XYZ file of C-alpha atoms in Angstrom:
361
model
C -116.136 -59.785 138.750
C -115.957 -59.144 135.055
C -119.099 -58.651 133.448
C -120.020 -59.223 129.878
C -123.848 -57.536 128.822
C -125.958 -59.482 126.471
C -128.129 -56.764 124.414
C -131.333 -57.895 123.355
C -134.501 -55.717 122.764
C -136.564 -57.346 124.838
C -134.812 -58.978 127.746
C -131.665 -58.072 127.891
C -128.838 -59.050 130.792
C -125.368 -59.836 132.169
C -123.019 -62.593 132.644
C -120.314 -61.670 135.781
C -117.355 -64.047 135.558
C -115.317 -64.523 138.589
C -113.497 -66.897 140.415
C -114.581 -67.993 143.903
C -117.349 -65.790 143.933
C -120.338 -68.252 144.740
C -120.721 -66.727 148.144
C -121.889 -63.201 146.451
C -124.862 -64.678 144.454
C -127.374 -64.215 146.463
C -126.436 -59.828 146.738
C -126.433 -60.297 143.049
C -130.122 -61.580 142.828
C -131.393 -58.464 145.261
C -129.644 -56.369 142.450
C -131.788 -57.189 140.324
C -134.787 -57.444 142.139
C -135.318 -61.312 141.983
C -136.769 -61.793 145.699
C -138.958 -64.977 144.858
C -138.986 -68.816 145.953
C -135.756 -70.625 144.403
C -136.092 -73.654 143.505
C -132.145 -74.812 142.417
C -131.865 -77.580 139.953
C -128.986 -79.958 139.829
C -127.224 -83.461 139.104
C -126.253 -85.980 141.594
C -122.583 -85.402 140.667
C -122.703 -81.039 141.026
C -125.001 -81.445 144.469
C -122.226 -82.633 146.709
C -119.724 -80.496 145.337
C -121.630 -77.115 145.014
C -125.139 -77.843 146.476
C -124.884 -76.954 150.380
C -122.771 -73.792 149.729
C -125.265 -72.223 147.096
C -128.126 -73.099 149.805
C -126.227 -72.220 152.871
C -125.769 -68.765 151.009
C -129.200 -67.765 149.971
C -131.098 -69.346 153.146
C -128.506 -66.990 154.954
C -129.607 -63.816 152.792
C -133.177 -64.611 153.190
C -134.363 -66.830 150.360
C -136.623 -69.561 150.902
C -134.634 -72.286 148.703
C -135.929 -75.854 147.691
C -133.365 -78.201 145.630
C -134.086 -81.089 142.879
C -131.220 -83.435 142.913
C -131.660 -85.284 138.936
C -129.287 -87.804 137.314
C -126.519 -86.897 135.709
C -125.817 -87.362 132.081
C -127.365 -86.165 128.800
C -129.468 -89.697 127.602
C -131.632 -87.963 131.011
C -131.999 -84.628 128.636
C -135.734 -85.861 128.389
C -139.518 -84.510 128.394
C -139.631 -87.516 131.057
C -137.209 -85.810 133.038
C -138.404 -82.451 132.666
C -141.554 -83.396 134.375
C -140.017 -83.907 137.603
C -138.886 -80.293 137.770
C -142.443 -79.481 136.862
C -143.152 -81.276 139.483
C -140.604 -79.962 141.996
C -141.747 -76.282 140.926
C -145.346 -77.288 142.455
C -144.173 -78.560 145.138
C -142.101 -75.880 145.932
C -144.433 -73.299 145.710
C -143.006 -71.352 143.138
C -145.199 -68.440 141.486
C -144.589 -66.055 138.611
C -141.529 -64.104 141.169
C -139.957 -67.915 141.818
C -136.751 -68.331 140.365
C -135.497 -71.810 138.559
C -131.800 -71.784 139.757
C -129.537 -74.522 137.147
C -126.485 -75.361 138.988
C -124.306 -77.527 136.805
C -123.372 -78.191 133.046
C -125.323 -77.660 129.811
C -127.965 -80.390 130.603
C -129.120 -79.060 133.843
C -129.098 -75.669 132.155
C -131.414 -76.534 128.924
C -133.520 -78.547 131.078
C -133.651 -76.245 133.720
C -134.225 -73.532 131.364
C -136.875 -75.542 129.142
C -138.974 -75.738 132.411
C -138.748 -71.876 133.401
C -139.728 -70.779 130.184
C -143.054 -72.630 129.892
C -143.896 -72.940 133.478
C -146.841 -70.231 133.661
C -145.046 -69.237 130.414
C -142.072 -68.303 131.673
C -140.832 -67.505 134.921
C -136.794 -66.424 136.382
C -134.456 -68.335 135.336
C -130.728 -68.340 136.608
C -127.975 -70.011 135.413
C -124.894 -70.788 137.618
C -122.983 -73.253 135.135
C -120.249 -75.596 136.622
C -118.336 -76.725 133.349
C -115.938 -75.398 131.168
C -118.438 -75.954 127.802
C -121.656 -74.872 129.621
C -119.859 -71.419 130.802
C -118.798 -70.462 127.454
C -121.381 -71.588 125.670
C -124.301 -73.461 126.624
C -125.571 -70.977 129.437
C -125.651 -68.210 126.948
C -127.972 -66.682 124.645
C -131.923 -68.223 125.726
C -131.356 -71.773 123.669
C -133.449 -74.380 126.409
C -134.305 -77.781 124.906
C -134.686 -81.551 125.163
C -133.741 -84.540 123.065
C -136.190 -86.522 120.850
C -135.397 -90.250 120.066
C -134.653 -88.930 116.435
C -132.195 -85.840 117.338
C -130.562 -83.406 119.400
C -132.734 -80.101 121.222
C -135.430 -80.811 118.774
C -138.276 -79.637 121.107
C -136.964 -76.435 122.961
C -137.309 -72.104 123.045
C -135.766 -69.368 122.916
C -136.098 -68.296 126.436
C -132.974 -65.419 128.040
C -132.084 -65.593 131.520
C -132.219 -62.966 134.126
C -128.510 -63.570 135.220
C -125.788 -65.742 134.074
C -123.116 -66.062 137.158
C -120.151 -67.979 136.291
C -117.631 -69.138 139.428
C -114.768 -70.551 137.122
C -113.727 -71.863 140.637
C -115.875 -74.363 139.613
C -113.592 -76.012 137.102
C -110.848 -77.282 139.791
C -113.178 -80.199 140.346
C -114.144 -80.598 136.806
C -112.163 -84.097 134.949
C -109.872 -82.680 132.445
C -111.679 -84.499 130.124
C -114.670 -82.325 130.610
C -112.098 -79.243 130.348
C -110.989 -80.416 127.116
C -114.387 -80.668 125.725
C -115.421 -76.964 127.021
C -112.128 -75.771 125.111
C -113.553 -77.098 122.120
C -116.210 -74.814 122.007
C -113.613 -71.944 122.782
C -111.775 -72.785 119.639
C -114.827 -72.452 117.792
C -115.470 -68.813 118.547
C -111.596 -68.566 117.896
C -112.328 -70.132 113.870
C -115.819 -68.681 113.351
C -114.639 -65.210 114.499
C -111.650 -64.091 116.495
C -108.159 -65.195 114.873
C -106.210 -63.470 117.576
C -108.578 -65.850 120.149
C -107.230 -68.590 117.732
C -103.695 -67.251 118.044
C -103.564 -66.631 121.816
C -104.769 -70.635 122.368
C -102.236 -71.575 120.003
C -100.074 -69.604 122.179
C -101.299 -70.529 125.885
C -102.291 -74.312 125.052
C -99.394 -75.602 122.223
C -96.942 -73.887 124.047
C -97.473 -73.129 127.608
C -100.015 -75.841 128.282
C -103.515 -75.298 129.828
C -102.880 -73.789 132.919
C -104.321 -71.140 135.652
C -106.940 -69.279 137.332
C -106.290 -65.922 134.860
C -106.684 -68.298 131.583
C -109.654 -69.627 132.547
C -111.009 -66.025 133.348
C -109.535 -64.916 130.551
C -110.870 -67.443 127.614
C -114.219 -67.419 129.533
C -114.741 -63.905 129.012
C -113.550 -63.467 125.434
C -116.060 -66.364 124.654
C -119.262 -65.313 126.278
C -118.506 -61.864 124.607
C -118.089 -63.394 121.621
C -121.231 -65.207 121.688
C -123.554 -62.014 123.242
C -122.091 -59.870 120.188
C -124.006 -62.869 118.060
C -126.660 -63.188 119.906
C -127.288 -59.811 120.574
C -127.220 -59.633 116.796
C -129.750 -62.927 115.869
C -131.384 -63.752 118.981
C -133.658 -66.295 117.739
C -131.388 -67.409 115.092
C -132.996 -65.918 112.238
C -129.673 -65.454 110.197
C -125.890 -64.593 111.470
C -126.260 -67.045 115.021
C -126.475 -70.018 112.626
C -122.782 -69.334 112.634
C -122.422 -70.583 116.739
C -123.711 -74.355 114.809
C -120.018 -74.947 113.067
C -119.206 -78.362 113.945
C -122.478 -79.297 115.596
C -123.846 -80.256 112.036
C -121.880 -83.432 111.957
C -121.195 -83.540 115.715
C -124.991 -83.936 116.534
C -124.807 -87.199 114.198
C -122.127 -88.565 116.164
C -122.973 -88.124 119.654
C -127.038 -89.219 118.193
C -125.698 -92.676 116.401
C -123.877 -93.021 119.531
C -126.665 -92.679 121.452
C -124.959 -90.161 123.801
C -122.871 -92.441 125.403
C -119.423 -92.265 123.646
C -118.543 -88.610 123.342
C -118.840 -85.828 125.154
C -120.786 -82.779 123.040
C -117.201 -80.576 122.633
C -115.705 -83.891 121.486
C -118.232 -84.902 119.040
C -117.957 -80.975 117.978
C -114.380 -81.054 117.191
C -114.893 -83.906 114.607
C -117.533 -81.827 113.521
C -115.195 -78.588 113.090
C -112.417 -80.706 111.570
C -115.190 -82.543 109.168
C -116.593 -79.044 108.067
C -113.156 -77.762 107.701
C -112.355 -80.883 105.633
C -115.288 -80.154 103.542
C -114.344 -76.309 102.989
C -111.183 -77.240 101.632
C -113.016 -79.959 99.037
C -115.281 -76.587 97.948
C -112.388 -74.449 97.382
C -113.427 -72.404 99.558
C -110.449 -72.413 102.675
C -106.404 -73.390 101.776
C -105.296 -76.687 103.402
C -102.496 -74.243 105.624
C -105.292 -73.075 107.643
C -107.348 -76.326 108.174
C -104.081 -78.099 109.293
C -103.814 -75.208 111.862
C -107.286 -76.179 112.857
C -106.310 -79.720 113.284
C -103.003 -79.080 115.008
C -104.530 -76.974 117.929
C -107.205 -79.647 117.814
C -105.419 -82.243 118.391
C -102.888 -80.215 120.372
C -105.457 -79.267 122.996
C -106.437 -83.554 122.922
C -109.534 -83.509 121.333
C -110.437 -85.987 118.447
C -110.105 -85.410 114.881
C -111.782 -89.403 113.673
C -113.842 -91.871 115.351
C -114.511 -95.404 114.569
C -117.748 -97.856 114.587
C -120.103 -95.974 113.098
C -121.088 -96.376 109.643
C -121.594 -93.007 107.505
C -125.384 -94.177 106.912
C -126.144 -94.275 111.252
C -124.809 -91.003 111.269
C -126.756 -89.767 107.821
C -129.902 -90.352 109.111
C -129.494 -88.594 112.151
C -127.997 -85.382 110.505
C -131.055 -85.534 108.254
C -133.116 -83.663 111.283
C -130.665 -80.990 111.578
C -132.813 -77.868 111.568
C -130.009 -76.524 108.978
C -131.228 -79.290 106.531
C -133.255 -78.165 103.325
C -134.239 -80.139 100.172
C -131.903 -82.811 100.616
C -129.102 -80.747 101.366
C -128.169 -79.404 104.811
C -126.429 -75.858 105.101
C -123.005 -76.059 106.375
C -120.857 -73.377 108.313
C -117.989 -73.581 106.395
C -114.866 -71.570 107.464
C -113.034 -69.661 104.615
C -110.055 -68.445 106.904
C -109.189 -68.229 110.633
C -112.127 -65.857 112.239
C -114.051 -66.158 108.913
C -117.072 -68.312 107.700
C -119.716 -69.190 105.194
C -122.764 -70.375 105.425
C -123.222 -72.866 102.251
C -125.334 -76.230 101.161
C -123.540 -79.213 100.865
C -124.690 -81.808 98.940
C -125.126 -85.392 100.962
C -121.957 -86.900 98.279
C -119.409 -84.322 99.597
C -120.776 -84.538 102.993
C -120.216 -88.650 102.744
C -116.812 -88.528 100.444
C -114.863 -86.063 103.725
C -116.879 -87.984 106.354
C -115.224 -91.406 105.007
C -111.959 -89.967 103.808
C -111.053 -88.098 106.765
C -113.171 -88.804 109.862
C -113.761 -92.373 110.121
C -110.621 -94.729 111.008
């Protein structure tokens, strides 16, 4: 397995990206020591998939293993919700040594996460993420939260796992629509901070097609490392992480005035990316030659670059609880060049003027 070290002062640890590899978890665990109750949390679409074989192979290596089974789906991404794995936890008989297992995508993993870091404030926590977007991003660097009526992972932590273990196996039962929205994510590391990433998916998706066990491997690894060099940098997101946020500024508004139920998170992200490009260019501050590469492998990859039926004010008043937003304005990541980007305020008439000239239809 590859492995990819997150550096932090405090808690630091490794991600090990394989491929069919579920079946060595549980020697991976004793390497580190983690000996405790599991209790593994998951959706009712990852259980029958993934659910027996992660039991089957830690009951067989010793570890007394208990299982919460939740609905799938992120309008579930709720306090409400989080209680039952409070509950499951007692039940279970987990102590300080337990060990919250999240098997599945970014939901299961914030939610999962949210619960191990304030259960007797903050017990193991093990992520073993199932999807494209929640192995290159979501199951990295300590973010665990919830949705609030009002916005997106408004009450969460900052709370580092003891092992991320990613079987990109996983992803040969994942719809290709949930692919797609993982890769948007990938192309954000690619614009934020990596133009040969940017070049090689150019490359391996406009021209060859997404395709293979190696280029999963492959784009999984350069994005997790890509994201621990950040983190490892701004763990709590004090300055340089805000950059991991371009896109979600305007994304968050989407999928929020949708209520959740219209686009997935890398989908509502890519709008985002191609709105914050779009409002870049307006600043001066990127050439129009690089944001229509930006669209092009968007769109080439078959993401969305516009949506339709929302109004700009639905989608205002959600973005107004971005944690980026100050005295009326909200800071932007702007990108300047491929691999290169600003953070900047952006006043709510050129946020309004690109959102209704260039992402609504």
């Amino acid at each position: 397995m590859k492995k990819v070290k997150v550096s932090l002062t405090t808690r630091s640890y490794c991600i090990l990206v394989g491929s069919g590899t579920l079946n060595s978890l549980a020697e991976e665990l004793a390497k580190l020591g983690l000996k405790g109750k599991v209790l593994m949390v998951t959706n009712t679409t990852v259980e029958p998939l993934y659910g027996k074989i992660l039991i089957d192979e830690l009951t067989s290596s010793g570890y007394a293993v208990s299982s919460l089974v939740l609905p799938d789906g992120e309008n579930f991404k709720s306090l409400e919700t989080t209680a039952q794995i409070y509950d499951a936890i007692l039940e279970a008989g987990l102590d300080r040594q337990g060990i919250i297992l999240a098997l599945g995508g970014g939901v299961i993993g914030d939610m999962a996460g949210f619960a191990a870091a304030t259960y007797m404030r903050g017990i193991n926590f093990v992520q073993v993420p199932t999807t494209l977007l929640a192995q290159v991003d979501a199951s990295v660097g300590g973010k665990v939260a919830v949705n609030h009526p009002r916005g997106k992972n408004l009450i969460g932590s900052f709370y580092q796992p003891s092992l991320v273990f990613i079987d990109t196996a996983t992803l040969d039962t994942l719809p290709v629509r949930e692919i797609l929205s993982g890769l948007s994510e990938v192309i954000k590391y690619g614009i934020i901070t990596d133009p040969e990433l940017f070049s090689y998916l150019e490359v391996n998706v406009i021209a060859r097609g997404i395709r293979g066990k190696e280029f999963f491997i492959d784009i999984v690894e350069k994005s997790c490392a890509i994201k621990a060099k950040v983190v490892s940098r701004d763990e709590r997101e004090e300055n340089v992480r805000a950059i991991l946020n371009f896109g979600h500024t305007i994304g968050h508004g989407i999928e929020a005035a949708t209520h959740y139920q219209v686009f997935r998170h890398g989908e509502a992200v890519a709008i985002g990316m191609m709105g914050a490009a779009c409002i870049s260019r307006e600043m001066g501050l990127i050439s129009a030659p690089e944001v229509e590469r930006i669209r092009s492998l968007i769109i080439s990859v078959g993401l969305p670059v516009y949506f339709s039926g929302i109004a700009w004010e639905e989608i205002w008043y959600h973005m107004q609880a971005d944690k980026k937003a100050k005295d009326g304005n909200i800071n932007f990541i702007l990108p300047t060049s491929i691999g290169s980007v600003v953070i900047s305020p952006v006043d709510p008439h050129t946020i309004r003027k690109v959102v209704e000239s260039e992402l609504i239809r």
